[in-house]
mmCIF file of C-alpha atoms in Angstrom:
data_model
loop_
_atom_site.group_PDB
_atom_site.id
_atom_site.type_symbol
_atom_site.label_atom_id
_atom_site.label_comp_id
_atom_site.label_asym_id
_atom_site.label_seq_id
_atom_site.Cartn_x
_atom_site.Cartn_y
_atom_site.Cartn_z
ATOM 1 C CA ALA A 1 -23.868 -72.318 -22.175
ATOM 2 C CA GLN A 2 -27.355 -71.011 -21.765
ATOM 3 C CA LYS A 3 -28.907 -68.622 -24.210
ATOM 4 C CA VAL A 4 -32.158 -66.705 -24.494
ATOM 5 C CA THR A 5 -33.262 -65.229 -27.794
ATOM 6 C CA GLN A 6 -35.939 -62.616 -28.217
ATOM 7 C CA ALA A 7 -35.895 -62.075 -31.933
ATOM 8 C CA GLN A 8 -38.384 -59.225 -31.922
ATOM 9 C CA THR A 9 -36.507 -56.065 -31.037
ATOM 10 C CA GLU A 10 -39.475 -53.730 -31.276
ATOM 11 C CA ILE A 11 -43.194 -54.224 -31.777
ATOM 12 C CA SER A 12 -45.745 -51.509 -32.270
ATOM 13 C CA VAL A 13 -49.488 -52.160 -32.036
ATOM 14 C CA VAL A 14 -52.651 -50.151 -31.723
ATOM 15 C CA GLU A 15 -54.627 -50.356 -28.520
ATOM 16 C CA LYS A 16 -56.919 -53.411 -28.227
ATOM 17 C CA GLU A 17 -54.815 -55.481 -30.598
ATOM 18 C CA ASP A 18 -53.436 -58.804 -29.386
ATOM 19 C CA VAL A 19 -49.674 -59.189 -29.408
ATOM 20 C CA THR A 20 -47.326 -62.136 -28.857
ATOM 21 C CA LEU A 21 -43.759 -61.753 -27.662
ATOM 22 C CA ASP A 22 -41.499 -64.641 -28.618
ATOM 23 C CA CYS A 23 -38.834 -66.234 -26.454
ATOM 24 C CA VAL A 24 -36.602 -69.137 -27.460
ATOM 25 C CA TYR A 25 -34.052 -70.580 -25.081
ATOM 26 C CA GLU A 26 -31.130 -72.994 -25.139
ATOM 27 C CA THR A 27 -29.900 -75.049 -22.220
ATOM 28 C CA ARG A 28 -28.452 -78.489 -21.602
ATOM 29 C CA ASP A 29 -30.026 -78.692 -18.171
ATOM 30 C CA THR A 30 -33.103 -80.732 -17.480
ATOM 31 C CA THR A 31 -34.014 -78.565 -14.506
ATOM 32 C CA TYR A 32 -34.311 -74.858 -15.112
ATOM 33 C CA TYR A 33 -36.665 -71.957 -14.596
ATOM 34 C CA LEU A 34 -38.070 -69.461 -17.062
ATOM 35 C CA PHE A 35 -39.262 -65.970 -16.255
ATOM 36 C CA TRP A 36 -40.804 -62.931 -17.865
ATOM 37 C CA TYR A 37 -40.113 -59.444 -16.565
ATOM 38 C CA LYS A 38 -41.482 -56.072 -17.599
ATOM 39 C CA GLN A 39 -39.410 -52.888 -17.572
ATOM 40 C CA PRO A 40 -41.720 -49.875 -17.918
ATOM 41 C CA PRO A 41 -40.392 -46.425 -18.835
ATOM 42 C CA SER A 42 -39.837 -45.755 -15.124
ATOM 43 C CA GLY A 43 -37.037 -48.319 -15.321
ATOM 44 C CA GLU A 44 -37.694 -50.808 -12.527
ATOM 45 C CA LEU A 45 -38.035 -54.439 -13.649
ATOM 46 C CA VAL A 46 -41.244 -56.089 -12.556
ATOM 47 C CA PHE A 47 -41.724 -59.839 -12.263
ATOM 48 C CA LEU A 48 -44.564 -61.280 -14.354
ATOM 49 C CA ILE A 49 -44.329 -65.067 -14.296
ATOM 50 C CA ARG A 50 -42.134 -68.026 -13.344
ATOM 51 C CA ARG A 51 -42.270 -71.487 -14.857
ATOM 52 C CA ASN A 52 -40.134 -74.530 -14.079
ATOM 53 C CA SER A 53 -38.968 -76.954 -16.733
ATOM 54 C CA PHE A 54 -41.288 -79.714 -15.557
ATOM 55 C CA ASP A 55 -44.440 -77.657 -15.733
ATOM 56 C CA GLU A 56 -45.624 -77.164 -19.287
ATOM 57 C CA GLN A 57 -49.063 -75.965 -18.333
ATOM 58 C CA ASN A 58 -50.011 -72.759 -20.027
ATOM 59 C CA GLU A 59 -51.054 -69.942 -17.779
ATOM 60 C CA ILE A 60 -53.503 -67.101 -18.070
ATOM 61 C CA SER A 61 -53.594 -64.081 -15.807
ATOM 62 C CA GLY A 62 -56.138 -61.527 -16.877
ATOM 63 C CA ARG A 63 -55.087 -60.217 -20.279
ATOM 64 C CA TYR A 64 -51.733 -62.003 -20.062
ATOM 65 C CA SER A 65 -51.084 -65.594 -21.118
ATOM 66 C CA TRP A 66 -47.968 -67.684 -21.490
ATOM 67 C CA ASN A 67 -47.304 -70.684 -23.700
ATOM 68 C CA PHE A 68 -44.422 -72.956 -22.653
ATOM 69 C CA GLN A 69 -43.379 -75.635 -25.144
ATOM 70 C CA LYS A 70 -40.323 -77.715 -24.271
ATOM 71 C CA SER A 71 -40.402 -79.421 -27.662
ATOM 72 C CA THR A 72 -39.553 -76.121 -29.351
ATOM 73 C CA SER A 73 -37.727 -74.553 -26.371
ATOM 74 C CA SER A 74 -40.090 -71.630 -26.415
ATOM 75 C CA PHE A 75 -41.853 -69.616 -23.758
ATOM 76 C CA ASN A 76 -44.048 -67.087 -25.515
ATOM 77 C CA PHE A 77 -46.058 -64.313 -23.932
ATOM 78 C CA THR A 78 -49.348 -62.984 -25.296
ATOM 79 C CA ILE A 79 -51.114 -59.813 -24.292
ATOM 80 C CA THR A 80 -54.761 -59.759 -25.269
ATOM 81 C CA ALA A 81 -56.524 -56.475 -25.947
ATOM 82 C CA SER A 82 -53.370 -54.447 -25.382
ATOM 83 C CA GLN A 83 -53.491 -51.141 -23.552
ATOM 84 C CA VAL A 84 -51.244 -48.091 -23.593
ATOM 85 C CA VAL A 85 -50.029 -49.022 -20.092
ATOM 86 C CA ASP A 86 -48.576 -52.228 -21.543
ATOM 87 C CA SER A 87 -45.915 -50.163 -23.296
ATOM 88 C CA ALA A 88 -42.591 -51.339 -21.883
ATOM 89 C CA VAL A 89 -39.582 -53.513 -22.572
ATOM 90 C CA TYR A 90 -40.280 -57.167 -21.853
ATOM 91 C CA PHE A 91 -37.511 -59.576 -20.927
ATOM 92 C CA CYS A 92 -37.506 -63.337 -20.999
ATOM 93 C CA ALA A 93 -34.992 -64.999 -18.653
ATOM 94 C CA LEU A 94 -33.574 -68.451 -17.958
ATOM 95 C CA SER A 95 -32.168 -69.563 -14.623
ATOM 96 C CA ASN A 96 -30.203 -72.607 -13.534
ATOM 97 C CA ASN A 97 -27.899 -73.347 -10.621
ATOM 98 C CA ASN A 98 -24.960 -71.505 -12.107
ATOM 99 C CA ASP A 99 -26.294 -68.754 -14.274
ATOM 100 C CA MET A 100 -29.031 -66.286 -15.032
ATOM 101 C CA ARG A 101 -29.523 -65.243 -18.649
ATOM 102 C CA PHE A 102 -31.797 -62.550 -19.967
ATOM 103 C CA GLY A 103 -32.884 -62.077 -23.534
ATOM 104 C CA ALA A 104 -32.178 -58.776 -25.251
ATOM 105 C CA GLY A 105 -35.724 -57.648 -24.608
ATOM 106 C CA THR A 106 -38.649 -56.670 -26.810
ATOM 107 C CA ARG A 107 -39.784 -53.064 -26.747
ATOM 108 C CA LEU A 108 -43.560 -52.978 -27.024
ATOM 109 C CA THR A 109 -45.272 -49.734 -27.933
ATOM 110 C CA VAL A 110 -49.041 -49.613 -27.711
ATOM 111 C CA LYS A 111 -50.529 -46.609 -29.472
ATOM 112 C CA PRO A 112 -53.922 -45.192 -28.547
ATOM 113 C CA LYS B 1 -43.328 -54.610 2.626
ATOM 114 C CA ALA B 2 -40.422 -52.375 1.632
ATOM 115 C CA GLY B 3 -38.902 -53.038 -1.756
ATOM 116 C CA VAL B 4 -35.286 -53.317 -2.805
ATOM 117 C CA THR B 5 -33.373 -50.105 -2.280
ATOM 118 C CA GLN B 6 -30.162 -49.069 -3.951
ATOM 119 C CA THR B 7 -27.852 -46.204 -3.152
ATOM 120 C CA PRO B 8 -26.730 -43.977 -4.624
ATOM 121 C CA ARG B 9 -29.129 -43.586 -7.530
ATOM 122 C CA TYR B 10 -26.697 -41.643 -9.681
ATOM 123 C CA LEU B 11 -22.936 -41.497 -9.683
ATOM 124 C CA ILE B 12 -20.317 -39.811 -11.835
ATOM 125 C CA LYS B 13 -16.756 -41.057 -11.567
ATOM 126 C CA THR B 14 -13.506 -40.593 -13.440
ATOM 127 C CA ARG B 15 -11.534 -43.314 -15.191
ATOM 128 C CA GLY B 16 -9.233 -45.121 -12.797
ATOM 129 C CA GLN B 17 -11.297 -44.420 -9.710
ATOM 130 C CA GLN B 18 -13.195 -47.042 -7.772
ATOM 131 C CA VAL B 19 -16.830 -47.101 -6.749
ATOM 132 C CA THR B 20 -18.991 -48.920 -4.211
ATOM 133 C CA LEU B 21 -22.699 -49.432 -4.724
ATOM 134 C CA SER B 22 -25.083 -50.556 -2.018
ATOM 135 C CA CYS B 23 -28.215 -52.686 -2.045
ATOM 136 C CA SER B 24 -30.726 -53.450 0.695
ATOM 137 C CA PRO B 25 -32.885 -56.475 -0.167
ATOM 138 C CA ILE B 26 -36.427 -57.228 0.809
ATOM 139 C CA SER B 27 -36.626 -58.379 4.409
ATOM 140 C CA GLY B 28 -36.193 -62.144 4.639
ATOM 141 C CA HIS B 29 -34.533 -62.559 1.256
ATOM 142 C CA ARG B 30 -31.107 -64.172 1.481
ATOM 143 C CA SER B 31 -30.228 -64.047 -2.203
ATOM 144 C CA VAL B 32 -28.917 -60.842 -3.726
ATOM 145 C CA SER B 33 -27.849 -60.651 -7.357
ATOM 146 C CA TRP B 34 -26.222 -57.847 -9.298
ATOM 147 C CA TYR B 35 -26.689 -57.060 -12.968
ATOM 148 C CA GLN B 36 -25.193 -54.619 -15.418
ATOM 149 C CA GLN B 37 -27.558 -53.141 -17.986
ATOM 150 C CA THR B 38 -26.228 -51.340 -21.060
ATOM 151 C CA PRO B 39 -27.832 -50.536 -24.429
ATOM 152 C CA GLY B 40 -25.255 -52.644 -26.231
ATOM 153 C CA GLN B 41 -24.992 -55.732 -24.038
ATOM 154 C CA GLY B 42 -28.390 -55.725 -22.382
ATOM 155 C CA LEU B 43 -28.855 -57.245 -18.940
ATOM 156 C CA GLN B 44 -25.820 -59.201 -17.824
ATOM 157 C CA PHE B 45 -25.462 -61.225 -14.647
ATOM 158 C CA LEU B 46 -22.560 -60.078 -12.483
ATOM 159 C CA PHE B 47 -22.808 -62.284 -9.418
ATOM 160 C CA GLU B 48 -25.099 -63.665 -6.762
ATOM 161 C CA TYR B 49 -24.646 -63.762 -3.017
ATOM 162 C CA PHE B 50 -26.565 -66.145 -0.828
ATOM 163 C CA SER B 51 -26.200 -66.110 2.943
ATOM 164 C CA GLU B 52 -23.002 -64.060 2.767
ATOM 165 C CA THR B 53 -21.324 -66.362 0.216
ATOM 166 C CA GLN B 54 -20.773 -65.681 -3.444
ATOM 167 C CA ARG B 55 -22.630 -68.510 -5.079
ATOM 168 C CA ASN B 56 -22.322 -67.655 -8.748
ATOM 169 C CA LYS B 57 -20.313 -65.248 -10.858
ATOM 170 C CA GLY B 58 -20.886 -64.046 -14.387
ATOM 171 C CA ASN B 59 -18.275 -63.400 -17.006
ATOM 172 C CA PHE B 60 -16.842 -60.138 -15.712
ATOM 173 C CA PRO B 61 -13.255 -59.207 -14.871
ATOM 174 C CA GLY B 62 -11.926 -59.326 -11.340
ATOM 175 C CA ARG B 63 -12.321 -55.547 -11.065
ATOM 176 C CA PHE B 64 -15.943 -56.307 -10.244
ATOM 177 C CA SER B 65 -16.401 -57.689 -6.765
ATOM 178 C CA GLY B 66 -19.010 -57.776 -4.089
ATOM 179 C CA ARG B 67 -19.917 -58.898 -0.642
ATOM 180 C CA GLN B 68 -22.942 -59.590 1.468
ATOM 181 C CA PHE B 69 -23.384 -58.834 5.132
ATOM 182 C CA SER B 70 -25.133 -60.865 7.805
ATOM 183 C CA ASN B 71 -28.271 -58.732 7.411
ATOM 184 C CA SER B 72 -28.280 -59.650 3.678
ATOM 185 C CA ARG B 73 -27.385 -56.142 2.583
ATOM 186 C CA SER B 74 -24.924 -56.254 -0.274
ATOM 187 C CA GLU B 75 -22.277 -54.024 -1.758
ATOM 188 C CA MET B 76 -20.721 -54.119 -5.170
ATOM 189 C CA ASN B 77 -17.316 -52.635 -5.893
ATOM 190 C CA VAL B 78 -15.722 -51.742 -9.192
ATOM 191 C CA SER B 79 -12.061 -50.825 -9.131
ATOM 192 C CA THR B 80 -10.009 -49.033 -11.771
ATOM 193 C CA LEU B 81 -13.060 -47.765 -13.588
ATOM 194 C CA GLU B 82 -13.127 -47.789 -17.384
ATOM 195 C CA LEU B 83 -15.359 -45.807 -19.712
ATOM 196 C CA GLY B 84 -17.117 -49.058 -20.651
ATOM 197 C CA ASP B 85 -18.268 -49.516 -17.063
ATOM 198 C CA SER B 86 -20.836 -46.762 -17.577
ATOM 199 C CA ALA B 87 -24.126 -48.546 -17.105
ATOM 200 C CA LEU B 88 -27.200 -49.039 -14.970
ATOM 201 C CA TYR B 89 -26.350 -51.438 -12.140
ATOM 202 C CA LEU B 90 -29.333 -53.358 -10.869
ATOM 203 C CA CYS B 91 -29.648 -55.265 -7.656
ATOM 204 C CA ALA B 92 -32.261 -57.981 -7.221
ATOM 205 C CA SER B 93 -33.310 -59.928 -4.166
ATOM 206 C CA SER B 94 -35.039 -63.263 -3.923
ATOM 207 C CA TRP B 95 -35.712 -66.215 -1.635
ATOM 208 C CA ASP B 96 -33.430 -68.109 -3.986
ATOM 209 C CA ARG B 97 -32.335 -66.685 -7.358
ATOM 210 C CA ARG B 98 -32.193 -70.152 -8.915
ATOM 211 C CA THR B 99 -35.829 -71.031 -8.460
ATOM 212 C CA TYR B 100 -37.791 -67.997 -7.353
ATOM 213 C CA GLU B 101 -38.617 -64.683 -8.918
ATOM 214 C CA GLN B 102 -36.361 -61.735 -8.259
ATOM 215 C CA TYR B 103 -37.404 -58.292 -7.100
ATOM 216 C CA PHE B 104 -35.355 -55.526 -8.623
ATOM 217 C CA GLY B 105 -34.265 -52.219 -7.217
ATOM 218 C CA PRO B 106 -34.391 -48.963 -9.175
ATOM 219 C CA GLY B 107 -30.707 -49.225 -10.066
ATOM 220 C CA THR B 108 -27.646 -47.043 -9.791
ATOM 221 C CA ARG B 109 -26.767 -45.102 -12.918
ATOM 222 C CA LEU B 110 -22.967 -44.964 -13.106
ATOM 223 C CA THR B 111 -21.282 -42.622 -15.553
ATOM 224 C CA VAL B 112 -17.533 -42.879 -16.023
ATOM 225 C CA THR B 113 -15.838 -39.893 -17.644
#
């Protein structure tokens, strides 16, 4: 069975600090997809990034970056120079042909 | 491009009743998935419909069912409601849930009393 673990339940930082959200996954599949979603206080989940199991290239999008390492089954997310608007719950997710698993989420609070 | 819409947004039902929730996906998306979100269990996958066929089902009892129409709109039904069914029910649409990102609706908040 697939599993996604986000060990950090809550993180609190001060604005402009860098923060990394951890995601560790388990799957027996060789083909799978990993995602990050953001759920702001308004409640609607917003897609951030998708990565397939064959693409280990790291990605940077503005202040956001993602580090995918198959060797450690991790797909970590870093926010550089955090802002108050980054405050939200962030979910890591794993998809295969039969299932879709979300981690428990990490609640990030960025204080001014 | 219109987003995913869900109706109703809020619902209060009594134990034993049944409920039907509706979801309209983004135009062109054939995959519609349903999720249950609760503080205790987090986000759990209920099922996915693709081109009117249920393609995958999560670990939920048979009281939870759904269907998808030819225009990709989907409905989810819960029969014989239990207190534990109180949750936020999220619908998500995608080109293909397995490989593409999903776009989520605002959810239906169901309260069972």
